[in-house]
Coordinates of C-alpha atoms and ligand atoms in Angstrom, one line a residue:
X1 CA -37.0 81.2 -39.6
X2 CA -38.5 81.4 -36.1
X3 CA -40.4 84.6 -35.4
X4 CA -38.4 86.9 -33.1
X5 CA -40.6 89.1 -31.0
X6 CA -40.6 89.5 -27.2
X7 CA -42.7 92.2 -25.7
X8 CA -41.4 93.5 -22.4
X9 CA -43.8 96.4 -22.0
X10 CA -45.3 94.9 -18.8
X11 CA -41.9 94.1 -17.3
X12 CA -41.3 96.6 -14.5
X13 CA -40.1 96.6 -10.9
X14 CA -40.7 98.9 -8.0
X15 CA -37.5 100.2 -6.5
X16 CA -37.9 100.8 -2.7
X17 CA -34.8 99.5 -0.9
X18 CA -33.1 102.8 0.0
X19 CA -32.8 106.5 -0.5
X20 CA -29.8 108.7 -1.4
X21 CA -30.1 112.0 0.5
X22 CA -27.6 114.9 0.6
X23 CA -27.7 115.0 4.4
X24 CA -26.2 111.5 4.6
X25 CA -23.4 111.7 2.1
X26 CA -19.8 112.7 2.3
X27 CA -18.6 115.6 0.1
X28 CA -16.1 113.3 -1.6
X29 CA -17.6 110.9 -4.1
X30 CA -14.8 108.3 -3.7
X31 CA -15.9 108.0 0.0
X32 CA -19.5 107.3 -1.1
X33 CA -18.2 104.9 -3.8
X34 CA -16.3 102.9 -1.2
X35 CA -19.4 102.7 1.0
X36 CA -21.6 101.5 -1.9
X37 CA -18.9 99.2 -3.2
X38 CA -18.5 97.4 0.2
X39 CA -22.3 97.1 0.4
X40 CA -22.4 95.6 -3.1
X41 CA -19.6 93.2 -2.3
X42 CA -21.5 92.0 0.8
X43 CA -25.0 91.8 -0.9
X44 CA -24.7 91.1 -4.6
X45 CA -24.6 87.5 -5.7
X46 CA -22.5 88.3 -8.8
X47 CA -19.1 90.1 -9.2
X48 CA -19.6 93.5 -7.6
X49 CA -16.4 94.6 -9.3
X50 CA -17.7 93.9 -12.9
X51 CA -18.0 97.3 -14.6
X52 CA -19.0 98.5 -18.0
X53 CA -16.3 100.4 -19.8
X54 CA -17.4 102.6 -22.7
X55 CA -14.8 104.1 -25.1
X56 CA -15.2 106.0 -28.3
X57 CA -13.8 103.7 -31.0
X58 CA -11.7 104.6 -34.1
X59 CA -15.0 104.1 -36.1
X60 CA -16.6 106.9 -34.1
X61 CA -19.0 104.6 -32.3
X62 CA -19.2 104.2 -28.6
X63 CA -18.5 100.7 -27.4
X64 CA -19.3 99.1 -24.0
X65 CA -17.7 96.0 -22.5
X66 CA -17.4 94.5 -19.1
X67 CA -14.0 94.7 -17.4
X68 CA -13.1 94.0 -13.7
X69 CA -12.3 96.7 -11.3
X70 CA -9.1 95.6 -9.6
X71 CA -8.4 98.6 -7.3
X72 CA -9.8 102.0 -6.4
X73 CA -8.2 104.8 -4.4
X74 CA -8.8 108.5 -4.0
X75 CA -7.1 108.8 -7.4
X76 CA -9.5 106.7 -9.4
X77 CA -10.4 103.2 -10.8
X78 CA -7.9 100.6 -12.1
X79 CA -8.5 97.7 -14.5
X80 CA -6.1 95.6 -16.6
X81 CA -6.2 94.7 -20.3
X82 CA -4.3 94.3 -23.5
X83 CA -3.1 97.7 -24.7
X84 CA -3.4 96.6 -28.3
X85 CA -7.1 95.6 -28.0
X86 CA -9.9 97.5 -29.5
X87 CA -10.4 99.4 -26.2
X88 CA -6.7 100.0 -25.9
X89 CA -6.5 101.6 -29.4
X90 CA -9.7 103.6 -28.7
X91 CA -8.1 104.9 -25.4
X92 CA -4.9 105.9 -27.2
X93 CA -6.9 108.1 -29.6
X94 CA -9.4 109.3 -27.0
X95 CA -8.7 108.8 -23.3
X96 CA -12.2 110.1 -22.3
X97 CA -14.1 107.0 -21.1
X98 CA -17.1 106.1 -19.1
X99 CA -17.5 103.4 -16.5
X100 CA -20.8 102.1 -15.0
X101 CA -21.7 99.7 -12.3
X102 CA -25.2 98.2 -11.8
X103 CA -25.8 96.6 -8.5
X104 CA -29.1 95.1 -9.1
X105 CA -29.8 93.7 -5.6
X106 CA -29.3 97.2 -4.1
X107 CA -31.1 99.0 -6.9
X108 CA -28.1 101.1 -7.5
X109 CA -26.1 102.4 -10.4
X110 CA -22.9 104.5 -10.5
X111 CA -21.8 106.2 -13.7
X112 CA -18.3 107.7 -14.0
X113 CA -16.8 109.9 -16.7
X114 CA -13.0 110.2 -16.6
X115 CA -9.7 110.2 -18.3
X116 CA -7.8 106.9 -18.8
X117 CA -4.0 106.8 -18.3
X118 CA -1.7 103.8 -18.4
X119 CA -0.5 102.7 -14.9
X120 CA 3.2 103.0 -14.2
X121 CA 4.9 99.8 -15.4
X122 CA 6.0 98.7 -11.9
X123 CA 2.3 98.6 -10.8
X124 CA 1.3 96.5 -13.8
X125 CA 4.3 94.2 -13.1
X126 CA 3.2 93.8 -9.5
X127 CA -0.4 92.9 -10.5
X128 CA 0.7 90.6 -13.3
X129 CA 2.9 88.6 -10.9
X130 CA 0.0 88.1 -8.6
X131 CA -2.0 86.4 -11.4
X132 CA -2.2 82.6 -11.7
X133 CA 0.1 81.0 -14.4
X134 CA -2.8 80.2 -16.6
X135 CA -4.0 83.8 -16.8
X136 CA -0.4 85.0 -17.4
X137 CA 0.1 82.7 -20.3
X138 CA -3.3 83.7 -21.6
X139 CA -2.1 87.3 -21.8
X140 CA 0.7 86.1 -24.2
X141 CA -1.5 83.8 -26.2
X142 CA -4.3 86.2 -27.0
X143 CA -3.9 89.1 -29.4
X144 CA -7.0 90.4 -27.8
X145 CA -9.7 91.7 -30.3
X146 CA -7.8 90.5 -33.4
X147 CA -9.7 88.0 -35.7
X148 CA -8.6 84.4 -35.4
X149 CA -9.5 81.7 -38.0
X150 CA -10.6 79.0 -35.6
X151 CA -10.7 77.9 -32.0
X152 CA -8.0 75.3 -32.8
X153 CA -5.6 78.1 -33.9
X154 CA -6.2 79.8 -30.5
X155 CA -5.6 76.5 -28.6
X156 CA -2.4 75.9 -30.5
X157 CA -1.2 79.4 -29.6
X158 CA -1.9 78.7 -26.0
X159 CA -0.1 75.4 -26.2
X160 CA 3.0 76.9 -27.7
X161 CA 3.3 79.6 -25.0
X162 CA 2.7 76.9 -22.3
X163 CA 5.7 75.0 -23.8
X164 CA 7.8 78.2 -24.1
X165 CA 7.3 79.1 -20.4
X166 CA 7.3 75.6 -19.1
X167 CA 10.6 76.0 -17.3
X168 CA 10.8 79.7 -16.9
X169 CA 9.2 82.7 -15.3
X170 CA 6.3 84.2 -17.2
X171 CA 7.1 88.0 -17.7
X172 CA 4.4 90.6 -18.3
X173 CA 4.0 91.3 -22.0
X174 CA 4.7 94.9 -22.7
X175 CA 1.3 95.2 -24.4
X176 CA -0.6 94.1 -21.3
X177 CA -1.2 96.3 -18.3
X178 CA -3.4 98.5 -16.3
X179 CA -5.3 101.7 -16.8
X180 CA -6.2 104.2 -14.1
X181 CA -9.4 106.1 -14.8
X182 CA -9.2 109.5 -13.1
X183 CA -12.8 110.6 -12.5
X184 CA -14.2 114.0 -13.6
X185 CA -17.9 113.2 -13.0
X186 CA -19.4 110.5 -10.7
X187 CA -23.2 110.1 -10.7
X188 CA -24.9 107.9 -8.0
X189 CA -28.4 106.5 -8.8
X190 CA -30.6 104.9 -6.2
X191 CA -33.9 103.5 -7.4
X192 CA -37.1 104.9 -5.7
X193 CA -40.8 104.3 -6.0
X194 CA -42.9 105.9 -8.8
X195 CA -39.7 106.3 -10.9
X196 CA -38.7 109.3 -8.7
X197 CA -35.2 108.0 -8.3
X198 CA -32.4 109.7 -6.4
X199 CA -29.6 111.0 -8.6
X200 CA -26.6 112.8 -7.1
X201 CA -23.9 114.0 -9.4
X202 CA -20.4 115.1 -8.3
X203 CA -18.4 117.2 -10.8
X204 CA -14.8 118.1 -10.4
X205 CA -14.2 121.9 -10.9
X206 CA -11.1 123.8 -12.0
X207 CA -10.0 124.0 -8.3
X208 CA -10.2 120.3 -7.9
X209 CA -13.3 120.7 -5.6
X210 CA -16.3 118.4 -6.1
X211 CA -19.6 120.2 -6.9
X212 CA -22.6 118.3 -5.7
X213 CA -26.0 118.5 -7.6
X214 CA -29.2 116.6 -7.5
X215 CA -30.6 115.6 -10.9
X216 CA -34.2 114.9 -11.8
X217 CA -34.9 111.2 -12.3
Ligands
LIG301 C1 -17.3 89.4 -16.2 C2 -16.3 89.8 -17.3 C3 -15.1 90.3 -16.9 C4 -14.1 90.7 -17.8 N1 -13.0 91.3 -17.4 C5 -12.1 91.8 -18.3 C6 -10.9 92.5 -17.8 O1 -10.7 92.8 -16.7 N2 -10.1 92.9 -18.8 C7 -10.3 92.7 -20.1 O2 -9.5 93.1 -20.9 N3 -11.4 92.0 -20.6 C8 -12.3 91.6 -19.7 N4 -13.4 91.0 -20.1 C9 -13.6 90.8 -21.6 C10 -14.1 92.1 -22.2 O3 -15.5 92.3 -21.9 C11 -13.9 92.2 -23.7 O4 -14.5 91.1 -24.3 C12 -12.4 92.2 -24.0 O5 -11.7 93.1 -23.1 C13 -12.2 92.7 -25.5 O6 -12.8 94.0 -25.6 P1 -12.4 95.0 -26.8 O7 -12.3 94.1 -28.0 O8 -13.5 96.0 -26.8 O9 -11.1 95.6 -26.5 C14 -14.4 90.6 -19.2 C15 -15.7 90.1 -19.6 C16 -16.6 89.7 -18.6 C17 -17.9 89.3 -19.1

């Protein structure tokens, strides 16, 4: 077997693009999130809306995976998925989740802790209808996160749903839809020189006011 050993001890970068100072931020984190998101959209080469979603699984382990942010409002962050997937089952048991964004070009990270709840059906319907046919059929053909014996079996499933919906509308499967993550804590990280990064944490208190604190890097 080939030896596997890659030493990254000397791999380091100096972060110096910007600062995050209390004097310049709004007292609502969603406002700051919007500012950062628009800058990421304009500057990042990849998908600025790709976010890491961590759930606590039924096996007790945390698990991360990338999902796409499809909307954000004052209320929180929306993504779409299969409710029967591993993440869907995890959320049913424990709706406490974490989201994170890494905008590499801007040397920024945002980490959110929040509570996941299913979107109202009409909103999931509306988004599903906006998706291309291929994606809609895919939602029927994939029992997301279940084991499948081969690629061919998957391709056959896709084909059979393509035939089924060839001459009809493709409705939203009841097991597919959106989640809204209502934030409780939002932490903004801006890389700075000498590892003295800026970290500003917003925490929602019992009166629904955001407390702002600076954390050590
Ligand atoms: C760039 C990117 C975007 C993705 N977007 C989604 C998404 O919006 N919804 C989703 O269910 N899976 C998405 N996935 C796939 C998930 O990462 C994951 O493989 C899938 O949801 C199954 O996760 P689970 O088994 O932990 O439930 C995306 C993957 C990548 C790499």
